[in-house]
Structure formats: structure tokens, C-alpha cells
Amino acid sequence: MNSQALLSALGGGALIGAAACGLLYFNGRLAGVSNILAGMLWPASVDWAWRCAFVLGLVVAGVLLLGVYPDTFDTAPRPLWALGIGGFLVGLGAQISNGCTSGHGVCGLGRRSMRSVIAVLTFMGTGMATVLLFNRLSGG
């Protein structure tokens, strides 16, 4: 791994951790993106505004990254249909496990939640098995 990739990964991880800590400190909320998004889609929630601001920040950060490093979004690593199916399955898994990788992996593990440890082990194991199976079936 080159030093630029290492610094980029460290910087990204630090920003994610800072955002999660800031949301918990200032709002008393965990930064689980799937639950934040779900709270936006069903607007009965009284805290709809901060959820919209959080998701808007994710979108704006992606647009800024596209402007600064356009090669990042050059080509998809898999066909769009495969990415769509994968996205659907991730969303389904997030609903089944009552949280997503950001909620369990970043916030739950930091709080030493045993439920999050089990969820993250399940995410990682299933992800590894899926990549292995997909690569075997597609000849990759």
C-alpha cells in the first residue's frame, strides 16, 4: 500500500469517527446511516431536519470528491445491475439487523455492544463469502 492510500484511509477513518462522535455529543444520536435515512423517509419523526442535514452532507461530500478526484468515479467495479442488487441486499440486511455497518461497526463497537460485535462479524463473514462466490461464478 502506498503512502497516499494509507494517509487517505487514515484521514477518511478519522473524519468518520469525528462525525460519529460529533453527532453523539451534540445530538445524542448514533451515526447509523440506514436508521438516519429511514427516519427521513417516514417523516413522523420530530428530528427530520438534522437527518436531512446529515444525508445532505453525505451527498455534498460525494459531489466535492467528484470535483477534486474525478477518477474516483470513473468506472463501476461491477455491472450496475450487480451493484443495484448488492445495494438492495445491504439495505435488507440493515433492516434485519436493526442497523448498518456504520451504526454497528463505528458506533456500536465503540460502545462495546455485544449485539454490534455479532452484527459486524456477520457483515464481514457474509461479505467475504459473497465476494468469493461472485468471483468464482464470474470467473474473476
Short mmCIF file of C-alpha atoms in Angstrom, two decimals:
data_model
loop_
_atom_site.label_atom_id
_atom_site.label_comp_id
_atom_site.label_asym_id
_atom_site.label_seq_id
_atom_site.Cartn_x
_atom_site.Cartn_y
_atom_site.Cartn_z
CA MET A 1 0.00 0.00 0.00
CA ASN A 2 1.45 3.35 -0.95
CA SER A 3 1.68 6.24 1.49
CA GLN A 4 -1.03 8.29 -0.26
CA ALA A 5 -3.53 5.43 0.05
CA LEU A 6 -2.57 4.95 3.70
CA LEU A 7 -2.99 8.64 4.52
CA SER A 8 -6.26 8.73 2.61
CA ALA A 9 -7.62 5.75 4.57
CA LEU A 10 -6.45 7.22 7.89
CA GLY A 11 -7.94 10.61 7.07
CA GLY A 12 -11.25 9.10 5.98
CA GLY A 13 -11.44 6.97 9.11
CA ALA A 14 -10.66 9.98 11.31
CA LEU A 15 -13.39 12.04 9.62
CA ILE A 16 -15.95 9.26 10.02
CA GLY A 17 -15.01 8.86 13.68
CA ALA A 18 -15.16 12.63 14.27
CA ALA A 19 -18.58 12.84 12.60
CA ALA A 20 -19.91 9.95 14.69
CA CYS A 21 -18.54 11.49 17.89
CA GLY A 22 -19.91 14.91 17.00
CA LEU A 23 -23.38 13.59 16.27
CA LEU A 24 -23.42 11.67 19.55
CA TYR A 25 -22.04 14.61 21.56
CA PHE A 26 -24.20 17.37 20.07
CA ASN A 27 -27.41 15.44 19.26
CA GLY A 28 -27.21 12.38 21.48
CA ARG A 29 -27.73 10.23 18.37
CA LEU A 30 -25.76 7.38 16.86
CA ALA A 31 -24.49 7.80 13.30
CA GLY A 32 -26.20 4.76 11.81
CA VAL A 33 -26.84 5.90 8.25
CA SER A 34 -29.61 3.40 7.47
CA ASN A 35 -31.62 4.47 10.52
CA ILE A 36 -30.97 8.15 9.78
CA LEU A 37 -32.24 7.65 6.24
CA ALA A 38 -35.23 5.59 7.41
CA GLY A 39 -36.18 8.42 9.77
CA MET A 40 -36.20 10.80 6.80
CA LEU A 41 -38.40 8.56 4.69
CA TRP A 42 -41.08 8.26 7.37
CA PRO A 43 -41.44 11.91 8.44
CA ALA A 44 -43.33 11.25 11.67
CA SER A 45 -40.02 11.87 13.36
CA VAL A 46 -39.61 15.22 15.12
CA ASP A 47 -35.92 15.24 14.27
CA TRP A 48 -36.32 15.28 10.50
CA ALA A 49 -34.20 18.43 9.94
CA TRP A 50 -30.92 17.10 11.34
CA ARG A 51 -31.43 13.85 9.44
CA CYS A 52 -31.81 15.78 6.18
CA ALA A 53 -28.72 17.85 7.01
CA PHE A 54 -26.70 14.68 7.71
CA VAL A 55 -27.73 12.98 4.45
CA LEU A 56 -27.23 16.22 2.50
CA GLY A 57 -23.70 16.37 3.96
CA LEU A 58 -23.03 12.85 2.64
CA VAL A 59 -24.21 13.84 -0.83
CA VAL A 60 -22.28 17.14 -0.84
CA ALA A 61 -19.10 15.33 0.26
CA GLY A 62 -19.51 12.91 -2.64
CA VAL A 63 -20.01 15.75 -5.11
CA LEU A 64 -16.94 17.54 -3.73
CA LEU A 65 -14.89 14.35 -4.06
CA LEU A 66 -16.09 14.03 -7.65
CA GLY A 67 -14.90 17.58 -8.32
CA VAL A 68 -11.49 17.09 -6.69
CA TYR A 69 -10.80 13.48 -7.74
CA PRO A 70 -12.99 12.71 -10.78
CA ASP A 71 -11.12 9.47 -11.47
CA THR A 72 -12.59 8.05 -8.26
CA PHE A 73 -15.94 7.69 -10.02
CA ASP A 74 -14.53 6.74 -13.43
CA THR A 75 -15.95 3.23 -13.79
CA ALA A 76 -18.01 0.92 -11.64
CA PRO A 77 -16.16 -2.19 -10.44
CA ARG A 78 -19.13 -4.37 -11.38
CA PRO A 79 -22.13 -4.02 -13.71
CA LEU A 80 -24.78 -1.60 -12.45
CA TRP A 81 -27.35 -4.39 -12.09
CA ALA A 82 -24.98 -6.22 -9.70
CA LEU A 83 -24.40 -3.04 -7.70
CA GLY A 84 -28.17 -2.48 -7.52
CA ILE A 85 -28.80 -6.00 -6.22
CA GLY A 86 -25.94 -5.58 -3.75
CA GLY A 87 -27.34 -2.26 -2.53
CA PHE A 88 -30.78 -3.81 -2.06
CA LEU A 89 -29.30 -6.72 -0.08
CA VAL A 90 -27.29 -4.35 2.11
CA GLY A 91 -30.44 -2.35 2.85
CA LEU A 92 -32.37 -5.52 3.62
CA GLY A 93 -29.61 -6.72 5.93
CA ALA A 94 -29.54 -3.35 7.68
CA GLN A 95 -33.27 -3.63 8.39
CA ILE A 96 -32.98 -7.23 9.60
CA SER A 97 -30.04 -6.46 11.90
CA ASN A 98 -31.58 -3.19 13.11
CA GLY A 99 -28.59 -1.21 11.90
CA CYS A 100 -25.98 -0.86 9.22
CA THR A 101 -22.22 -1.14 9.08
CA SER A 102 -21.80 2.46 10.20
CA GLY A 103 -24.17 2.07 13.13
CA HIS A 104 -22.84 -1.26 14.34
CA GLY A 105 -19.25 -1.04 13.10
CA VAL A 106 -18.37 2.53 14.01
CA CYS A 107 -20.74 3.39 16.84
CA GLY A 108 -21.72 0.01 18.28
CA LEU A 109 -18.21 -1.38 18.54
CA GLY A 110 -17.06 1.89 20.09
CA ARG A 111 -19.75 1.44 22.76
CA ARG A 112 -18.70 -2.22 23.26
CA SER A 113 -22.12 -3.52 22.25
CA MET A 114 -22.13 -7.32 22.01
CA ARG A 115 -25.01 -7.12 19.51
CA SER A 116 -22.80 -4.95 17.31
CA VAL A 117 -19.86 -7.36 17.60
CA ILE A 118 -22.10 -10.17 16.35
CA ALA A 119 -23.55 -7.97 13.60
CA VAL A 120 -20.11 -6.85 12.39
CA LEU A 121 -18.79 -10.43 12.37
CA THR A 122 -21.87 -11.40 10.34
CA PHE A 123 -21.40 -8.46 7.92
CA MET A 124 -17.74 -9.25 7.38
CA GLY A 125 -18.20 -13.01 7.02
CA THR A 126 -21.13 -12.65 4.65
CA GLY A 127 -19.28 -10.02 2.62
CA MET A 128 -16.21 -12.21 2.28
CA ALA A 129 -18.28 -15.24 1.29
CA THR A 130 -20.24 -13.17 -1.25
CA VAL A 131 -17.09 -11.81 -2.90
CA LEU A 132 -15.56 -15.28 -3.04
CA LEU A 133 -18.71 -16.81 -4.53
CA PHE A 134 -19.26 -13.96 -7.00
CA ASN A 135 -15.65 -14.10 -8.19
CA ARG A 136 -15.82 -17.89 -8.60
CA LEU A 137 -19.09 -17.73 -10.54
CA SER A 138 -17.98 -14.83 -12.76
CA GLY A 139 -14.56 -16.31 -13.48
CA GLY A 140 -12.73 -13.47 -11.70
#
